Amino acid sequence: MSPQGLRILLRLRVWLAEIIRPNELQVTLFWAGVIGFAGACASVGFRKLTSGVHFLFTQQGGGLVESFEHLTGMQRLLVPVLGGVLAGVVIFYGMRWGRRKSSTDYMEAIVLGDGVISFRSSLVKCLSAMFSIASGASIGREGPLVQLSAMIASRIGRWRKTPTLQLRLLVACGAAAGIASAYNAPIGGALFVAEIILQSLAMETFGPLVFASVISTLTVRQLLGEDPLYHIVSVRLGSNWEILPLLLLGLLAGLFAPWFLRLLRTSERWFSKLALPAYLRLGLGGLIVGLLAVWWPSVCGNGYSVVNRILNGEVLWQALLVILVFKLVATAATFGSGAVGGVFTPTLFVGACLGELAHHAMQPIWLGTPMNPQAFIVVGMGAFLAATTHAPIMAIIMVFELTLDYELILPLMLACVVAHYACLAFEQKSIYAESLKRKGGEIYRQQLAGLSVADLMKPKPVNVDEDADFRAIAQKFITHRFRYLYVTAADGSFRGVIALHDVKSHLTQSELAELVIARDIMHEDFPTIAPDATLVEALEKFAHHDGERLPVITGPEHKLIGSISKSDLLLALAERTKDSHQSAAAPPADPKEKAAA
């Protein structure tokens, strides 16, 4: 490149830095938006493919329940079996094709901290989920949608060579985008990842989650429409006294949730004891669903249409009681057999049934104005979701976004809190607790607690020799977006930094620029940090420094060995703060458990 062209590019670089001045967190927001858009597109594509496979299975269009209602009894029995077998075949042979050295699950990638998700294994899991969902398995589609979006986020982060903690955050953004695209709920998607997986609402993590969720939701709404998943008319309570039976509903949901969780875990253990290959195990799960579907097609699928029927008063309570029992068995069979998908939507289904049944039970003994059944159904959904996930904030916002009815927010908040604490009294583990435990969350957090600067630093930072000319300096600034360029001696010792704005005065004086070398314009009094320094010490350094990175030097010769990013530091400190709060809030161990250990 000619000197004139180099000066033009450098002048543009300085101008952009003065106008935009992006820091690393702002850059993370940009990529969170890209991930949100890509995750939404993947979500729409998965839905279209699943609908196509469902049509091949049933020769019917529309929703799963409606399709199964038009099938013969034998078809209702065989379609779930066929879908289960195909889903198992994909897993049985596909996982041999996938790479085992990287994570196959988004929760594992986020909790363990590596942020790497296997592309091949993710495709295998999503293909298996497509067969299960298309054939009527009682499971939600949010699982593969989140997996796809998180895998895309991992690929983007690895392509950018993002550091580990930031890569974890990008994968979390992908998961939030997947949830948001599945439920048309941007805040709920962000809170799902923050409250359940990351267990932190620090803005360093929550901000990018929200950004990815919003972009994902806007994209899906543009492509598929803006209608909420559950359609209700505006619900108004006759009086504030109606909150009392809704609080009782919250208590009922909290007491029922532990049994639901234990049913899922028992089913999982029972299927694992059979020691069957994946295709036979998932085929057996499909057989159970098919047998139930012969009598009640409403047990098939994620239950969106059935919940809408319940909201519209189209299901008698006697039939609803049977549907609830059958749905519990179908969900346990699908989950226990190892089908890939989510239990989030079936949980909402169970909550809706509990709310409607509670309304029928309480209405005859209620002395006030007639109670609105839709209020019970919606509050039941939120309360049961809060109890099973142990995430009441997420449940409140999620159900509000699903219905877009503000009138129910107050009883919904109270019922979710009551359900959460009622469930905690009998069951300490959430619906995702076992999954997170198996993925080694506690091991990672123990490792995180002992981190130092050396664990977070990026080795071999961009630098120039102290005798480098202006042309070499300009090329470094053009090819990298850092505001400070490190200067080193021939032996690798740190000498100082060159600020981007310090080269501005030389852009209009080409003759002077030809004579300048790095030593002439560098700043020697620049803060540095040692590799064995604690994260708190690094934070204190950043408190008096406006840059995004600090050079890491070691030894009496002040060798430059790396640099530490402010964003990585904040993410790590947010994790440590979360863990310390959890340790302080943890109850003392049960003496019986100690004795058993």
Coordinates of C-alpha atoms in Angstrom, one line a residue, residues 73-586:
G73 CA -56.5 -45.3 15.4
M74 CA -53.8 -47.5 13.8
Q75 CA -52.1 -44.4 12.3
R76 CA -52.2 -42.6 15.7
L77 CA -50.4 -45.6 17.2
L78 CA -47.8 -46.1 14.5
V79 CA -46.8 -42.5 13.6
P80 CA -45.2 -41.8 17.1
V81 CA -43.5 -45.2 17.0
L82 CA -42.0 -44.5 13.5
G83 CA -40.9 -41.0 14.6
G84 CA -39.3 -42.4 17.8
V85 CA -37.4 -45.1 15.9
L86 CA -36.1 -42.7 13.3
A87 CA -35.1 -40.2 16.0
G88 CA -33.3 -43.0 17.8
V89 CA -31.5 -44.2 14.6
V90 CA -30.3 -40.7 14.1
I91 CA -28.8 -40.5 17.6
F92 CA -27.5 -44.1 17.5
Y93 CA -25.5 -43.6 14.3
G94 CA -25.1 -39.8 14.3
M95 CA -23.3 -39.5 17.5
R96 CA -20.5 -41.8 16.1
W97 CA -20.1 -39.2 13.4
G98 CA -20.0 -36.3 15.8
R99 CA -16.8 -35.2 17.5
R100 CA -16.6 -36.1 21.2
K101 CA -13.9 -33.6 22.1
S102 CA -16.3 -30.7 22.1
S103 CA -19.6 -30.1 23.9
T104 CA -22.9 -31.3 22.4
D105 CA -25.2 -29.3 24.6
Y106 CA -25.6 -25.5 25.1
M107 CA -25.9 -25.8 28.9
E108 CA -22.7 -27.7 29.0
A109 CA -20.9 -25.2 26.9
I110 CA -22.1 -22.3 29.1
V111 CA -21.6 -23.9 32.5
L112 CA -18.3 -25.5 31.8
G113 CA -16.9 -22.3 30.4
D114 CA -15.3 -23.5 27.2
G115 CA -18.2 -22.2 25.0
V116 CA -17.4 -24.8 22.2
I117 CA -20.3 -26.6 20.8
S118 CA -19.9 -29.5 18.3
F119 CA -21.4 -28.5 14.9
R120 CA -21.9 -32.1 13.8
S121 CA -23.4 -33.3 17.1
S122 CA -25.8 -30.4 17.2
L123 CA -27.1 -31.2 13.8
V124 CA -27.6 -34.8 14.8
K125 CA -29.5 -33.8 17.9
C126 CA -31.7 -31.3 16.0
L127 CA -32.4 -33.9 13.3
S128 CA -33.5 -36.4 15.9
A129 CA -35.6 -33.8 17.6
M130 CA -37.3 -33.0 14.3
F131 CA -38.4 -36.6 13.9
S132 CA -39.7 -36.7 17.5
I133 CA -41.6 -33.4 17.3
A134 CA -43.0 -34.1 13.8
S135 CA -44.4 -37.5 14.9
G136 CA -46.3 -36.1 17.9
A137 CA -43.9 -36.7 20.8
S138 CA -45.0 -34.9 24.0
I139 CA -42.1 -32.5 24.1
G140 CA -41.4 -28.9 23.2
R141 CA -39.6 -27.6 20.2
E142 CA -37.6 -25.0 22.2
G143 CA -34.8 -27.6 22.9
P144 CA -33.6 -27.9 19.3
L145 CA -34.2 -24.2 18.6
V146 CA -32.0 -23.2 21.5
Q147 CA -29.4 -25.8 20.5
L148 CA -29.2 -24.5 16.9
S149 CA -29.0 -20.9 17.9
A150 CA -26.3 -21.6 20.6
M151 CA -24.3 -23.7 18.1
I152 CA -24.4 -20.8 15.6
A153 CA -23.2 -18.4 18.3
S154 CA -20.3 -20.8 19.2
R155 CA -19.3 -20.9 15.6
I156 CA -19.3 -17.1 15.3
G157 CA -17.3 -16.7 18.5
R158 CA -14.7 -19.3 17.4
W159 CA -14.4 -17.7 14.0
R160 CA -13.7 -14.4 15.8
K161 CA -11.2 -16.2 18.1
T162 CA -13.1 -14.9 21.1
P163 CA -11.6 -15.5 24.6
T164 CA -13.3 -18.2 26.7
L165 CA -15.4 -16.1 29.0
Q166 CA -16.7 -14.0 26.1
L167 CA -17.4 -17.1 24.1
R168 CA -19.5 -18.4 26.9
L169 CA -21.4 -15.2 26.9
L170 CA -22.0 -15.4 23.1
V171 CA -23.3 -19.0 23.5
A172 CA -25.6 -17.8 26.2
C173 CA -26.8 -15.0 23.8
G174 CA -27.6 -17.8 21.3
A175 CA -29.6 -19.7 23.9
A176 CA -31.5 -16.6 24.8
A177 CA -32.2 -15.9 21.1
G178 CA -33.5 -19.5 20.7
I179 CA -35.9 -19.3 23.6
A180 CA -37.1 -15.9 22.5
S181 CA -37.7 -17.2 18.9
A182 CA -39.6 -20.2 20.3
Y183 CA -42.0 -18.2 22.4
N184 CA -42.0 -14.7 20.9
A185 CA -40.9 -13.6 24.4
P186 CA -37.6 -11.5 24.3
I187 CA -37.5 -10.6 28.0
G188 CA -38.4 -14.1 29.1
G189 CA -35.7 -15.6 26.8
A190 CA -33.0 -13.4 28.4
L191 CA -34.2 -14.2 31.9
F192 CA -34.4 -17.9 31.2
V193 CA -30.7 -18.0 30.5
A194 CA -29.7 -15.4 33.1
E195 CA -31.7 -16.9 36.0
I196 CA -31.5 -20.6 35.3
I197 CA -28.2 -21.2 33.5
L198 CA -25.9 -18.3 34.3
Q199 CA -27.7 -17.6 37.6
S200 CA -26.7 -14.0 37.4
L201 CA -28.4 -10.7 36.4
A202 CA -25.2 -8.7 36.2
M203 CA -25.5 -6.2 33.3
E204 CA -22.2 -7.4 31.8
T205 CA -24.1 -10.6 30.9
F206 CA -27.8 -9.6 31.0
G207 CA -27.4 -6.7 28.5
P208 CA -26.1 -8.8 25.6
L209 CA -28.8 -11.5 26.4
V210 CA -31.5 -8.9 26.1
F211 CA -30.1 -7.5 22.8
A212 CA -29.9 -11.0 21.2
S213 CA -33.4 -11.9 22.4
V214 CA -35.0 -8.7 21.1
I215 CA -33.3 -9.0 17.7
S216 CA -34.4 -12.6 17.5
T217 CA -38.0 -11.8 18.4
L218 CA -38.2 -8.9 15.9
T219 CA -36.9 -11.2 13.1
V220 CA -39.4 -14.0 13.9
R221 CA -42.2 -11.5 14.1
Q222 CA -41.3 -10.1 10.7
L223 CA -41.2 -13.6 9.2
L224 CA -44.0 -15.4 11.0
G225 CA -46.2 -12.6 12.4
E226 CA -46.7 -10.9 15.8
D227 CA -49.6 -12.9 17.4
P228 CA -49.0 -14.2 20.9
L229 CA -48.9 -18.0 21.3
Y230 CA -51.9 -18.0 23.7
H231 CA -55.0 -16.0 22.8
I232 CA -57.0 -14.5 25.6
V233 CA -59.3 -11.6 26.0
S234 CA -58.3 -8.9 28.5
V235 CA -58.9 -10.4 32.0
R236 CA -60.1 -8.2 34.8
L237 CA -60.6 -9.4 38.4
G238 CA -64.0 -8.6 39.9
S239 CA -62.4 -7.5 43.2
N240 CA -59.0 -7.7 44.9
W241 CA -60.4 -10.6 47.0
E242 CA -60.1 -12.8 44.0
I243 CA -56.3 -12.8 44.6
L244 CA -56.9 -15.2 47.5
P245 CA -58.0 -18.2 45.4
L246 CA -55.3 -17.4 42.9
L247 CA -52.8 -17.6 45.8
L248 CA -54.2 -21.0 46.7
L249 CA -53.7 -22.0 43.1
G250 CA -50.0 -21.0 43.5
L251 CA -49.8 -23.1 46.6
L252 CA -51.4 -26.1 44.7
A253 CA -48.9 -25.7 41.8
G254 CA -46.0 -25.5 44.2
L255 CA -47.1 -28.7 46.0
F256 CA -47.8 -30.6 42.7
A257 CA -44.5 -29.6 41.1
P258 CA -42.2 -31.9 43.2
W259 CA -44.3 -34.9 42.1
F260 CA -44.1 -33.9 38.5
L261 CA -40.3 -33.6 38.8
R262 CA -40.0 -36.9 40.5
L263 CA -42.1 -38.5 37.8
L264 CA -39.8 -37.3 35.1
R265 CA -36.7 -38.5 36.9
T266 CA -38.3 -41.9 37.7
S267 CA -39.1 -42.4 34.1
E268 CA -35.6 -41.5 33.1
R269 CA -34.2 -44.1 35.5
W270 CA -36.6 -46.7 34.4
F271 CA -35.8 -46.3 30.7
S272 CA -32.0 -46.3 31.5
K273 CA -32.4 -49.7 33.3
L274 CA -33.8 -51.3 30.1
A275 CA -30.3 -51.0 28.5
L276 CA -31.9 -50.7 25.0
P277 CA -30.2 -49.1 22.0
A278 CA -31.5 -45.6 21.3
Y279 CA -33.8 -46.5 18.4
L280 CA -35.6 -49.1 20.5
R281 CA -35.7 -46.9 23.6
L282 CA -37.2 -43.9 21.7
G283 CA -39.5 -46.3 19.8
L284 CA -40.8 -47.6 23.1
G285 CA -41.5 -44.0 24.2
G286 CA -43.3 -43.3 21.0
L287 CA -45.3 -46.5 21.5
I288 CA -46.6 -45.3 24.8
V289 CA -47.5 -41.9 23.3
G290 CA -49.2 -43.6 20.4
L291 CA -51.3 -45.9 22.7
L292 CA -52.5 -42.8 24.6
A293 CA -53.2 -40.9 21.3
V294 CA -55.5 -43.6 20.1
W295 CA -58.0 -42.5 22.7
W296 CA -56.9 -38.9 23.3
P297 CA -55.0 -37.2 20.4
S298 CA -54.7 -34.1 22.7
V299 CA -51.7 -35.7 24.4
C300 CA -49.6 -35.3 21.2
G301 CA -47.2 -32.4 20.6
N302 CA -46.4 -29.4 22.8
G303 CA -50.0 -28.6 23.6
Y304 CA -50.4 -25.1 22.2
S305 CA -53.7 -25.7 20.5
V306 CA -55.1 -27.6 23.5
V307 CA -54.2 -24.8 25.9
N308 CA -55.9 -22.3 23.6
R309 CA -59.0 -24.5 23.7
I310 CA -58.9 -24.6 27.5
L311 CA -58.6 -20.8 27.5
N312 CA -61.7 -20.6 25.3
G313 CA -63.7 -22.9 27.5
E314 CA -64.0 -25.6 24.9
V315 CA -62.9 -28.5 27.2
L316 CA -65.1 -30.0 30.0
W317 CA -63.4 -30.4 33.3
Q318 CA -64.0 -34.2 33.3
A319 CA -62.2 -34.5 30.0
L320 CA -59.5 -32.2 31.1
L321 CA -58.7 -34.4 34.1
V322 CA -58.2 -37.4 31.8
I323 CA -56.1 -35.3 29.4
L324 CA -53.9 -34.1 32.3
V325 CA -53.2 -37.7 33.5
F326 CA -52.5 -38.9 29.9
K327 CA -50.3 -35.8 29.2
L328 CA -48.2 -36.5 32.3
V329 CA -47.7 -40.1 31.2
A330 CA -46.9 -39.1 27.6
T331 CA -44.4 -36.4 28.8
A332 CA -42.7 -38.8 31.2
A333 CA -42.4 -41.5 28.5
T334 CA -41.0 -39.0 25.9
F335 CA -38.6 -37.4 28.4
G336 CA -37.5 -40.7 30.0
S337 CA -36.8 -42.4 26.6
G338 CA -34.2 -39.7 25.9
A339 CA -36.0 -37.8 23.1
V340 CA -34.3 -34.6 22.2
G341 CA -36.5 -31.5 23.0
G342 CA -37.7 -29.3 25.8
V343 CA -40.0 -29.9 28.7
F344 CA -40.8 -26.1 29.0
T345 CA -44.0 -26.2 26.9
P346 CA -45.4 -29.4 28.5
T347 CA -44.8 -27.7 31.9
L348 CA -47.0 -24.8 30.7
F349 CA -49.6 -27.3 29.6
V350 CA -49.8 -29.0 33.0
G351 CA -50.0 -25.6 34.7
A352 CA -53.0 -24.6 32.5
C353 CA -54.8 -27.8 33.3
L354 CA -54.2 -27.3 37.0
G355 CA -55.5 -23.7 36.8
E356 CA -58.7 -24.8 35.0
L357 CA -59.4 -27.7 37.4
A358 CA -58.7 -25.4 40.4
H359 CA -61.3 -22.9 39.0
H360 CA -63.9 -25.6 38.8
A361 CA -63.1 -26.8 42.3
M362 CA -63.2 -23.3 43.9
Q363 CA -66.1 -21.7 41.9
P364 CA -69.0 -23.5 43.9
I365 CA -67.6 -22.4 47.3
W366 CA -66.7 -18.8 46.2
L367 CA -69.1 -16.3 47.6
G368 CA -68.0 -13.3 45.5
T369 CA -68.6 -12.4 41.9
P370 CA -68.0 -15.3 39.4
M371 CA -64.3 -15.9 38.9
N372 CA -62.8 -15.6 35.5
P373 CA -61.4 -19.1 34.4
Q374 CA -58.8 -17.5 32.1
A375 CA -57.2 -15.9 35.1
F376 CA -56.8 -19.3 36.8
I377 CA -55.4 -20.9 33.6
V378 CA -52.8 -18.2 33.0
V379 CA -51.8 -17.9 36.6
G380 CA -51.6 -21.7 36.8
M381 CA -49.2 -21.7 33.9
G382 CA -46.9 -19.2 35.5
A383 CA -47.0 -20.7 39.0
F384 CA -46.2 -24.2 37.8
L385 CA -43.4 -22.9 35.6
A386 CA -42.0 -21.0 38.5
A387 CA -42.1 -24.0 40.8
T388 CA -40.5 -26.5 38.4
T389 CA -37.8 -24.2 37.1
H390 CA -37.1 -22.4 40.5
A391 CA -37.0 -19.2 38.4
P392 CA -40.0 -17.1 39.5
I393 CA -38.9 -13.9 37.8
M394 CA -38.5 -15.6 34.5
A395 CA -41.9 -17.3 34.9
I396 CA -43.7 -14.0 35.6
I397 CA -42.2 -12.2 32.6
M398 CA -42.5 -15.2 30.3
V399 CA -46.2 -15.8 30.9
F400 CA -46.9 -12.1 30.7
E401 CA -45.2 -12.0 27.3
L402 CA -47.0 -15.1 26.1
T403 CA -50.4 -13.5 26.9
L404 CA -49.7 -9.7 26.7
D405 CA -52.2 -9.1 29.4
Y406 CA -51.1 -6.6 32.1
E407 CA -54.2 -7.0 34.2
L408 CA -53.0 -10.4 35.5
I409 CA -49.5 -9.3 36.5
L410 CA -50.2 -8.7 40.2
P411 CA -51.9 -12.1 41.0
L412 CA -49.3 -13.7 38.7
M413 CA -46.4 -12.3 40.7
L414 CA -47.9 -13.4 44.0
A415 CA -48.8 -16.9 42.8
C416 CA -45.4 -17.5 41.2
V417 CA -43.6 -16.5 44.4
V418 CA -45.9 -18.7 46.6
A419 CA -45.4 -21.7 44.2
H420 CA -41.7 -21.2 44.1
Y421 CA -41.3 -21.4 47.9
A422 CA -43.9 -24.1 48.3
C423 CA -41.9 -26.3 45.9
L424 CA -38.6 -25.5 47.6
A425 CA -40.0 -26.9 50.8
F426 CA -40.2 -30.3 49.3
E427 CA -37.8 -30.3 46.3
Q428 CA -34.5 -28.4 46.2
K429 CA -33.7 -29.4 42.6
S430 CA -35.3 -27.7 39.6
I431 CA -36.2 -29.4 36.4
Y432 CA -32.8 -28.4 35.0
A433 CA -30.8 -29.1 38.1
E434 CA -29.7 -32.7 37.2
S435 CA -28.7 -31.6 33.7
L436 CA -26.6 -28.8 35.0
K437 CA -25.0 -31.0 37.7
R438 CA -24.1 -33.7 35.2
K439 CA -22.4 -31.0 33.1
G440 CA -20.0 -30.2 35.8
G441 CA -21.2 -26.7 36.9
E442 CA -19.8 -27.0 40.4
I443 CA -16.3 -28.1 39.1
Y444 CA -16.1 -25.1 36.9
R445 CA -17.2 -22.7 39.6
Q446 CA -14.6 -24.0 42.0
Q447 CA -11.9 -23.5 39.3
L448 CA -13.3 -20.0 38.6
A449 CA -12.9 -19.0 42.3
G450 CA -9.1 -19.4 42.1
L451 CA -8.6 -17.4 38.9
S452 CA -5.8 -14.9 38.6
V453 CA -4.7 -12.5 35.8
A454 CA -2.7 -15.2 34.2
D455 CA -5.8 -17.3 33.7
L456 CA -7.7 -14.6 31.9
M457 CA -4.9 -12.9 29.9
K458 CA -4.6 -13.2 26.1
P459 CA -1.0 -14.2 25.2
K460 CA 1.1 -12.5 22.5
P461 CA -0.6 -9.2 22.4
V462 CA -0.2 -6.9 19.3
N463 CA 2.9 -4.8 19.7
V464 CA 5.6 -3.0 17.7
D465 CA 9.3 -2.6 18.2
E466 CA 10.5 0.7 19.7
D467 CA 12.4 1.4 16.5
A468 CA 9.4 0.8 14.2
D469 CA 8.7 3.5 11.7
F470 CA 5.4 5.4 11.3
R471 CA 4.3 3.1 8.4
A472 CA 4.6 0.0 10.6
I473 CA 2.7 1.8 13.4
A474 CA -0.1 2.8 11.0
Q475 CA -0.5 -0.7 9.6
K476 CA -0.9 -2.1 13.1
F477 CA -3.6 0.5 14.0
I478 CA -5.5 -0.2 10.7
T479 CA -5.5 -4.0 11.1
H480 CA -6.5 -3.9 14.8
R481 CA -9.2 -1.9 16.6
F482 CA -7.2 -1.3 19.8
R483 CA -6.8 2.3 21.1
Y484 CA -3.4 1.6 22.5
L485 CA -0.5 -0.1 20.8
Y486 CA 2.2 -1.7 23.0
V487 CA 5.8 -0.9 22.4
T488 CA 8.6 -3.4 23.2
A489 CA 12.3 -3.6 23.0
A490 CA 14.3 -6.1 21.0
D491 CA 14.4 -8.5 24.0
G492 CA 10.6 -8.3 24.5
S493 CA 10.6 -6.0 27.5
F494 CA 7.7 -3.5 27.8
R495 CA 8.6 0.1 27.0
G496 CA 5.3 1.9 26.8
V497 CA 2.3 2.5 24.5
I498 CA 1.2 4.5 21.6
A499 CA -2.2 6.0 21.7
L500 CA -4.3 6.1 18.5
H501 CA -4.9 9.8 18.9
D502 CA -1.2 10.5 19.2
V503 CA -0.7 9.7 15.5
K504 CA -3.4 12.2 14.5
S505 CA -1.0 15.2 14.3
H506 CA 1.3 13.3 11.9
L507 CA -1.3 12.4 9.4
T508 CA -1.2 15.9 7.8
Q509 CA 2.6 16.2 7.9
S510 CA 3.9 13.5 5.7
E511 CA 7.5 14.7 5.9
L512 CA 7.5 14.5 9.7
A513 CA 5.8 11.2 9.7
E514 CA 8.6 9.7 7.6
L515 CA 11.1 10.6 10.5
V516 CA 9.0 9.4 13.4
I517 CA 9.6 6.1 15.2
A518 CA 7.7 4.4 17.9
R519 CA 10.1 5.5 20.7
D520 CA 9.4 9.2 19.8
I521 CA 5.6 9.1 20.4
M522 CA 5.1 6.4 23.0
H523 CA 4.0 7.0 26.6
E524 CA 6.2 5.3 29.2
D525 CA 3.9 5.9 32.2
F526 CA 1.2 3.4 31.4
P527 CA -0.4 1.1 34.0
T528 CA 0.7 -2.6 33.9
I529 CA -0.2 -5.7 35.9
A530 CA 1.6 -8.9 37.0
P531 CA 0.3 -12.3 35.9
D532 CA -0.1 -13.5 39.5
A533 CA -2.3 -10.5 40.5
T534 CA -5.8 -11.2 41.7
L535 CA -8.9 -10.2 39.8
V536 CA -9.7 -7.6 42.4
E537 CA -6.3 -6.0 41.9
A538 CA -6.9 -5.9 38.2
L539 CA -10.3 -4.3 38.7
E540 CA -8.6 -1.5 40.8
K541 CA -6.2 -0.9 38.0
F542 CA -9.0 -0.6 35.5
A543 CA -10.8 1.9 37.8
H544 CA -8.0 4.4 37.1
H545 CA -7.6 3.6 33.5
D546 CA -9.9 4.3 30.6
G547 CA -8.5 1.7 28.2
E548 CA -10.1 -1.7 27.5
R549 CA -6.9 -3.7 28.1
L550 CA -3.9 -3.8 30.4
P551 CA -0.5 -5.2 29.5
V552 CA 0.7 -8.1 31.6
I553 CA 4.4 -8.0 32.4
T554 CA 6.6 -10.3 34.4
G555 CA 10.1 -10.4 35.9
P556 CA 12.7 -7.7 36.5
E557 CA 13.1 -7.2 32.8
H558 CA 9.3 -6.4 32.5
K559 CA 8.7 -8.9 29.7
L560 CA 5.4 -8.4 27.9
I561 CA 3.6 -11.8 28.0
G562 CA 0.0 -10.9 27.4
S563 CA -2.9 -8.5 28.0
I564 CA -6.1 -8.7 30.0
S565 CA -9.5 -7.4 28.8
K566 CA -11.8 -5.4 31.0
S567 CA -14.8 -7.3 29.6
D568 CA -13.3 -10.7 30.5
L569 CA -12.5 -9.4 33.9
L570 CA -16.1 -8.2 34.6
L571 CA -17.5 -11.5 33.4
A572 CA -15.3 -13.4 35.7
L573 CA -16.0 -11.2 38.7
A574 CA -19.7 -11.5 38.0
E575 CA -19.4 -15.3 38.2
R576 CA -17.4 -15.1 41.4
T577 CA -20.0 -12.8 43.0
K578 CA -22.8 -15.1 42.0
D579 CA -21.0 -18.1 43.5
S580 CA -20.2 -16.3 46.8
H581 CA -23.9 -15.3 47.1
Q582 CA -25.0 -18.9 46.5
S583 CA -22.5 -20.3 49.1
A584 CA -23.7 -17.7 51.7
A585 CA -27.3 -18.6 51.0
A586 CA -26.9 -22.4 50.9

